[in-house]
């Protein structure tokens, strides 16, 4: 349980740092691309779920 808490805290800090580094225009552009290309098959990620947070982390690392 402690390990999961540490991972969640690390992801939260990682996400906060990345969010601060991104410009509002880039975030808006990414959201528009997701709606245009992905929402036909995929729901937007829900950050309440670890699997969705992990998916976003993977996208950030491989994009």
PDB file of C-alpha atoms in Angstrom, residues 46-50 52-53:
ATOM      1  CA  UNK A  46     -10.101  10.151 -15.767  1.00  0.00           C
ATOM      2  CA  UNK A  47      -7.313  11.054 -13.347  1.00  0.00           C
ATOM      3  CA  UNK A  48      -9.140   9.320 -10.493  1.00  0.00           C
ATOM      4  CA  UNK A  49      -8.026   5.981 -11.935  1.00  0.00           C
ATOM      5  CA  UNK A  50      -4.440   4.742 -11.755  1.00  0.00           C
ATOM      6  CA  UNK A  52      -5.667   6.405 -16.801  1.00  0.00           C
ATOM      7  CA  UNK A  53      -2.845   8.259 -15.016  1.00  0.00           C
TER       8      UNK A  53
END
